[in-house]
Amino acid sequence: MNHTPAATPDAAPEATPEAAPETAAATVTRLRAAFDTGRTKPLAWRQAQLAALRSLLTEQSEAFLQALHEDLGKSTAEAYRTEIGFTLNELDHTVAHLEQWLRPKPAAVPEFFQPAAARVVRDPLGVVLIIAPWNYPLQLALSPLVGALAAGNAAVLKPSELAPATSAALARLLPRYLDPAAVAVVEGAVPETTALLEQRFDHIFYTGNGAVGRIVMAAAARHLTPVTLELGGKSPVVVEPGVDLAVTARRIARGKFLNAGQTCVAPDYVLAIGESAPALEAHLADAVRELYGDDPATGGEYGRIVNERHFDRLTALLGDGRTVTGGTHDRADRYLAPTVLADVSPEAPVMRAEIFGPILPVVAVPDLDAAIAFINERDKPLALYAFTESAHTKQRLTEETSSGALSFGLPVSHLAMPELPFGGVGESGMGRYHGEYSLDTFSHAKAVVDKPLA
Ligand code: NAD
């Protein structure tokens, strides 16, 4: 330890150019004081923050793209589309509609109370905490922030320590653009997040796994703080016989192997009905080649596994079926080839927990009844996908299953449609966001009644 000989009890000990980091309690107190002044409430402040966020994303896109490549090997095209472009879309949609969304909504007054008027106004909640995961470390930090700022809140953003380059870029760059009195980035892992969770927030928005989701919810309960939990799970893809398997395989592969399978709404496994499995497997192998070439390791378009722990977890699953394509890996490069496994038993480890990596098991089931039963025996998924031409099948899946989202013919893309709510149900989460749903999440719908006194 260094000692500064000249230090006196009154002098700053070991004067260094950098100030000591603010404690979690101090950050929240500071932001709450700013919120209490009313500075975050005017529409002009909200619009200015959203415009500043837009400038952050466009002016600093190079820095973010570099960080995303460092953390997850994301190609420029993929990172731009799924992180920067995605967030800009969400932001532009919000900016275009914000004034209209914030207009008080008139409500009918029953005859008995008339004359009177009633309306619903959206109140900001106060200071909100956003805890982001590593897999889309920019998008999943900033797109909830769009909603929090649009709703007029102060916000603490906690990026994931498992995407350290992106976390550092956010901590360094965001305060240069957004109002530092009302928006703070707190970096860190479990101890720092635990310290944050001890504070009283007015909403906690958490994206990540369900085990930590439970910790977040328990911490929030102490302050009666509402939570949004954006979790994951095994999202199935049902494939019926008779559909165009080339198109089906291409769309499944595109959704599955994006970000090397580390996408919350990635197809987790395929339920191939009847005789469709063998032909589908061959088409999936073709689709992988079309997307990433003969050697995905060298093409530059295919991502990497986030760290060795996840790499080891994933490679341990490779023996759970017959390898149709892929299976090769390189730990030093955190590379795991896009892999399709066939003849997978429903009891195999790969079918027990969310895969969250580039391994796609194909499970054969005899008919639609068996597929629906398979889905309903398990946790409610974040997304359910189906490839079918049958209106009856679509109706049955809509009515007989429960999932965060249901998409026919197009895995993953529903989350890029800002008029759709995005969120899970049951084990895949609670609450929803994107577009106007974000405004609902980050505001209180206040009932206002106004009856004349005479
Ligand atoms: P992660 O490890 O980055 O954790 C998420 C956040 O929780 C991080 O900020 C981390 O610091 C914090 N955290 C971790 N342990 C904690 C603890 N003990 N106490 C307090 N905070 C803690 O990400 P992850 O959980 O590995 O993310 C993957 C999971 O997230 C998958 O299940 C995936 O499906 C899900 N996910 C869901 C969505 C969605 O939008 N629904 C999006 C992405 C990922």
mmCIF file of N, CA and C in Angstrom, residues 277-324:
data_model
loop_
_atom_site.group_PDB
_atom_site.id
_atom_site.type_symbol
_atom_site.label_atom_id
_atom_site.label_comp_id
_atom_site.label_asym_id
_atom_site.label_seq_id
_atom_site.Cartn_x
_atom_site.Cartn_y
_atom_site.Cartn_z
ATOM 1 N N ALA A 277 -38.781 -34.726 -40.043
ATOM 2 C CA ALA A 277 -37.447 -34.528 -39.453
ATOM 3 C C ALA A 277 -36.267 -34.758 -40.416
ATOM 4 N N PRO A 278 -36.154 -35.925 -41.082
ATOM 5 C CA PRO A 278 -34.934 -36.153 -41.882
ATOM 6 C C PRO A 278 -34.724 -35.095 -42.967
ATOM 7 N N ALA A 279 -35.807 -34.748 -43.691
ATOM 8 C CA ALA A 279 -35.640 -33.756 -44.763
ATOM 9 C C ALA A 279 -35.302 -32.395 -44.167
ATOM 10 N N LEU A 280 -35.932 -32.053 -43.054
ATOM 11 C CA LEU A 280 -35.653 -30.755 -42.424
ATOM 12 C C LEU A 280 -34.184 -30.679 -41.999
ATOM 13 N N GLU A 281 -33.674 -31.761 -41.436
ATOM 14 C CA GLU A 281 -32.282 -31.766 -40.967
ATOM 15 C C GLU A 281 -31.319 -31.476 -42.121
ATOM 16 N N ALA A 282 -31.579 -32.093 -43.268
ATOM 17 C CA ALA A 282 -30.711 -31.855 -44.426
ATOM 18 C C ALA A 282 -30.797 -30.391 -44.864
ATOM 19 N N HIS A 283 -32.011 -29.845 -44.859
ATOM 20 C CA HIS A 283 -32.174 -28.431 -45.244
ATOM 21 C C HIS A 283 -31.502 -27.502 -44.230
ATOM 22 N N LEU A 284 -31.524 -27.872 -42.956
ATOM 23 C CA LEU A 284 -30.863 -27.027 -41.946
ATOM 24 C C LEU A 284 -29.352 -26.978 -42.203
ATOM 25 N N ALA A 285 -28.778 -28.134 -42.563
ATOM 26 C CA ALA A 285 -27.338 -28.163 -42.869
ATOM 27 C C ALA A 285 -27.041 -27.250 -44.064
ATOM 28 N N ASP A 286 -27.911 -27.304 -45.089
ATOM 29 C CA ASP A 286 -27.726 -26.433 -46.269
ATOM 30 C C ASP A 286 -27.834 -24.958 -45.866
ATOM 31 N N ALA A 287 -28.819 -24.679 -45.011
ATOM 32 C CA ALA A 287 -29.063 -23.283 -44.621
ATOM 33 C C ALA A 287 -27.855 -22.723 -43.872
ATOM 34 N N VAL A 288 -27.243 -23.525 -43.017
ATOM 35 C CA VAL A 288 -26.065 -23.064 -42.271
ATOM 36 C C VAL A 288 -24.940 -22.735 -43.256
ATOM 37 N N ARG A 289 -24.753 -23.602 -44.255
ATOM 38 C CA ARG A 289 -23.707 -23.367 -45.248
ATOM 39 C C ARG A 289 -23.994 -22.080 -46.027
ATOM 40 N N GLU A 290 -25.255 -21.901 -46.419
ATOM 41 C CA GLU A 290 -25.647 -20.685 -47.158
ATOM 42 C C GLU A 290 -25.354 -19.421 -46.342
ATOM 43 N N LEU A 291 -25.645 -19.508 -45.041
ATOM 44 C CA LEU A 291 -25.494 -18.324 -44.189
ATOM 45 C C LEU A 291 -24.042 -18.013 -43.869
ATOM 46 N N TYR A 292 -23.259 -19.061 -43.557
ATOM 47 C CA TYR A 292 -21.922 -18.820 -42.984
ATOM 48 C C TYR A 292 -20.784 -19.453 -43.784
ATOM 49 N N GLY A 293 -21.108 -20.075 -44.925
ATOM 50 C CA GLY A 293 -20.065 -20.674 -45.746
ATOM 51 C C GLY A 293 -19.607 -22.011 -45.176
ATOM 52 N N ASP A 294 -18.569 -22.592 -45.809
ATOM 53 C CA ASP A 294 -18.112 -23.916 -45.393
ATOM 54 C C ASP A 294 -17.398 -23.885 -44.055
ATOM 55 N N ASP A 295 -16.796 -22.722 -43.741
ATOM 56 C CA ASP A 295 -16.088 -22.635 -42.469
ATOM 57 C C ASP A 295 -16.519 -21.367 -41.718
ATOM 58 N N PRO A 296 -17.557 -21.490 -40.913
ATOM 59 C CA PRO A 296 -18.073 -20.292 -40.207
ATOM 60 C C PRO A 296 -17.015 -19.630 -39.338
ATOM 61 N N ALA A 297 -15.971 -20.381 -38.955
ATOM 62 C CA ALA A 297 -14.930 -19.812 -38.083
ATOM 63 C C ALA A 297 -14.179 -18.689 -38.771
ATOM 64 N N THR A 298 -14.092 -18.755 -40.090
ATOM 65 C CA THR A 298 -13.248 -17.782 -40.787
ATOM 66 C C THR A 298 -14.031 -16.745 -41.596
ATOM 67 N N GLY A 299 -15.347 -16.902 -41.686
ATOM 68 C CA GLY A 299 -16.144 -16.015 -42.547
ATOM 69 C C GLY A 299 -16.275 -14.591 -42.042
ATOM 70 N N GLY A 300 -16.128 -14.390 -40.734
ATOM 71 C CA GLY A 300 -16.242 -13.028 -40.188
ATOM 72 C C GLY A 300 -17.660 -12.642 -39.814
ATOM 73 N N GLU A 301 -18.645 -13.425 -40.220
ATOM 74 C CA GLU A 301 -20.040 -13.069 -39.956
ATOM 75 C C GLU A 301 -20.576 -13.740 -38.701
ATOM 76 N N TYR A 302 -19.887 -14.778 -38.237
ATOM 77 C CA TYR A 302 -20.428 -15.613 -37.171
ATOM 78 C C TYR A 302 -19.789 -15.241 -35.833
ATOM 79 N N GLY A 303 -20.618 -15.125 -34.786
ATOM 80 C CA GLY A 303 -20.142 -14.644 -33.489
ATOM 81 C C GLY A 303 -19.410 -15.698 -32.668
ATOM 82 N N ARG A 304 -19.040 -15.300 -31.455
ATOM 83 C CA ARG A 304 -18.307 -16.185 -30.553
ATOM 84 C C ARG A 304 -19.078 -16.346 -29.250
ATOM 85 N N ILE A 305 -18.754 -17.404 -28.499
ATOM 86 C CA ILE A 305 -19.390 -17.641 -27.208
ATOM 87 C C ILE A 305 -18.809 -16.648 -26.200
ATOM 88 N N VAL A 306 -19.650 -16.159 -25.307
ATOM 89 C CA VAL A 306 -19.250 -15.019 -24.481
ATOM 90 C C VAL A 306 -18.040 -15.293 -23.606
ATOM 91 N N ASN A 307 -17.940 -16.504 -23.032
ATOM 92 C CA ASN A 307 -16.786 -16.799 -22.169
ATOM 93 C C ASN A 307 -16.561 -18.303 -22.063
ATOM 94 N N GLU A 308 -15.485 -18.701 -21.391
ATOM 95 C CA GLU A 308 -15.126 -20.130 -21.310
ATOM 96 C C GLU A 308 -16.171 -20.930 -20.544
ATOM 97 N N ARG A 309 -16.750 -20.320 -19.526
ATOM 98 C CA ARG A 309 -17.740 -21.051 -18.725
ATOM 99 C C ARG A 309 -18.926 -21.479 -19.610
ATOM 100 N N HIS A 310 -19.416 -20.538 -20.402
ATOM 101 C CA HIS A 310 -20.532 -20.887 -21.292
ATOM 102 C C HIS A 310 -20.061 -21.834 -22.398
ATOM 103 N N PHE A 311 -18.830 -21.647 -22.865
ATOM 104 C CA PHE A 311 -18.291 -22.544 -23.897
ATOM 105 C C PHE A 311 -18.266 -23.983 -23.375
ATOM 106 N N ASP A 312 -17.787 -24.167 -22.150
ATOM 107 C CA ASP A 312 -17.693 -25.525 -21.581
ATOM 108 C C ASP A 312 -19.087 -26.116 -21.359
ATOM 109 N N ARG A 313 -20.006 -25.275 -20.914
ATOM 110 C CA ARG A 313 -21.388 -25.746 -20.705
ATOM 111 C C ARG A 313 -21.972 -26.241 -22.028
ATOM 112 N N LEU A 314 -21.717 -25.496 -23.097
ATOM 113 C CA LEU A 314 -22.298 -25.838 -24.397
ATOM 114 C C LEU A 314 -21.655 -27.072 -25.015
ATOM 115 N N THR A 315 -20.335 -27.151 -24.964
ATOM 116 C CA THR A 315 -19.674 -28.294 -25.621
ATOM 117 C C THR A 315 -20.036 -29.596 -24.901
ATOM 118 N N ALA A 316 -20.389 -29.522 -23.618
ATOM 119 C CA ALA A 316 -20.805 -30.731 -22.894
ATOM 120 C C ALA A 316 -22.127 -31.282 -23.427
ATOM 121 N N LEU A 317 -22.862 -30.455 -24.189
ATOM 122 C CA LEU A 317 -24.169 -30.904 -24.699
ATOM 123 C C LEU A 317 -24.069 -31.553 -26.080
ATOM 124 N N LEU A 318 -22.880 -31.512 -26.680
ATOM 125 C CA LEU A 318 -22.754 -31.925 -28.082
ATOM 126 C C LEU A 318 -23.018 -33.411 -28.307
ATOM 127 N N GLY A 319 -22.862 -34.217 -27.245
ATOM 128 C CA GLY A 319 -23.075 -35.661 -27.418
ATOM 129 C C GLY A 319 -24.527 -36.086 -27.278
ATOM 130 N N ASP A 320 -25.429 -35.119 -27.141
ATOM 131 C CA ASP A 320 -26.818 -35.479 -26.836
ATOM 132 C C ASP A 320 -27.651 -35.886 -28.042
ATOM 133 N N GLY A 321 -27.019 -36.035 -29.195
ATOM 134 C CA GLY A 321 -27.760 -36.464 -30.384
ATOM 135 C C GLY A 321 -26.771 -36.718 -31.510
ATOM 136 N N ARG A 322 -27.320 -37.131 -32.672
ATOM 137 C CA ARG A 322 -26.474 -37.359 -33.849
ATOM 138 C C ARG A 322 -26.184 -35.995 -34.483
ATOM 139 N N THR A 323 -24.898 -35.734 -34.770
ATOM 140 C CA THR A 323 -24.545 -34.424 -35.337
ATOM 141 C C THR A 323 -24.879 -34.398 -36.826
ATOM 142 N N VAL A 324 -25.784 -33.501 -37.203
ATOM 143 C CA VAL A 324 -26.150 -33.347 -38.615
ATOM 144 C C VAL A 324 -25.173 -32.394 -39.290
#
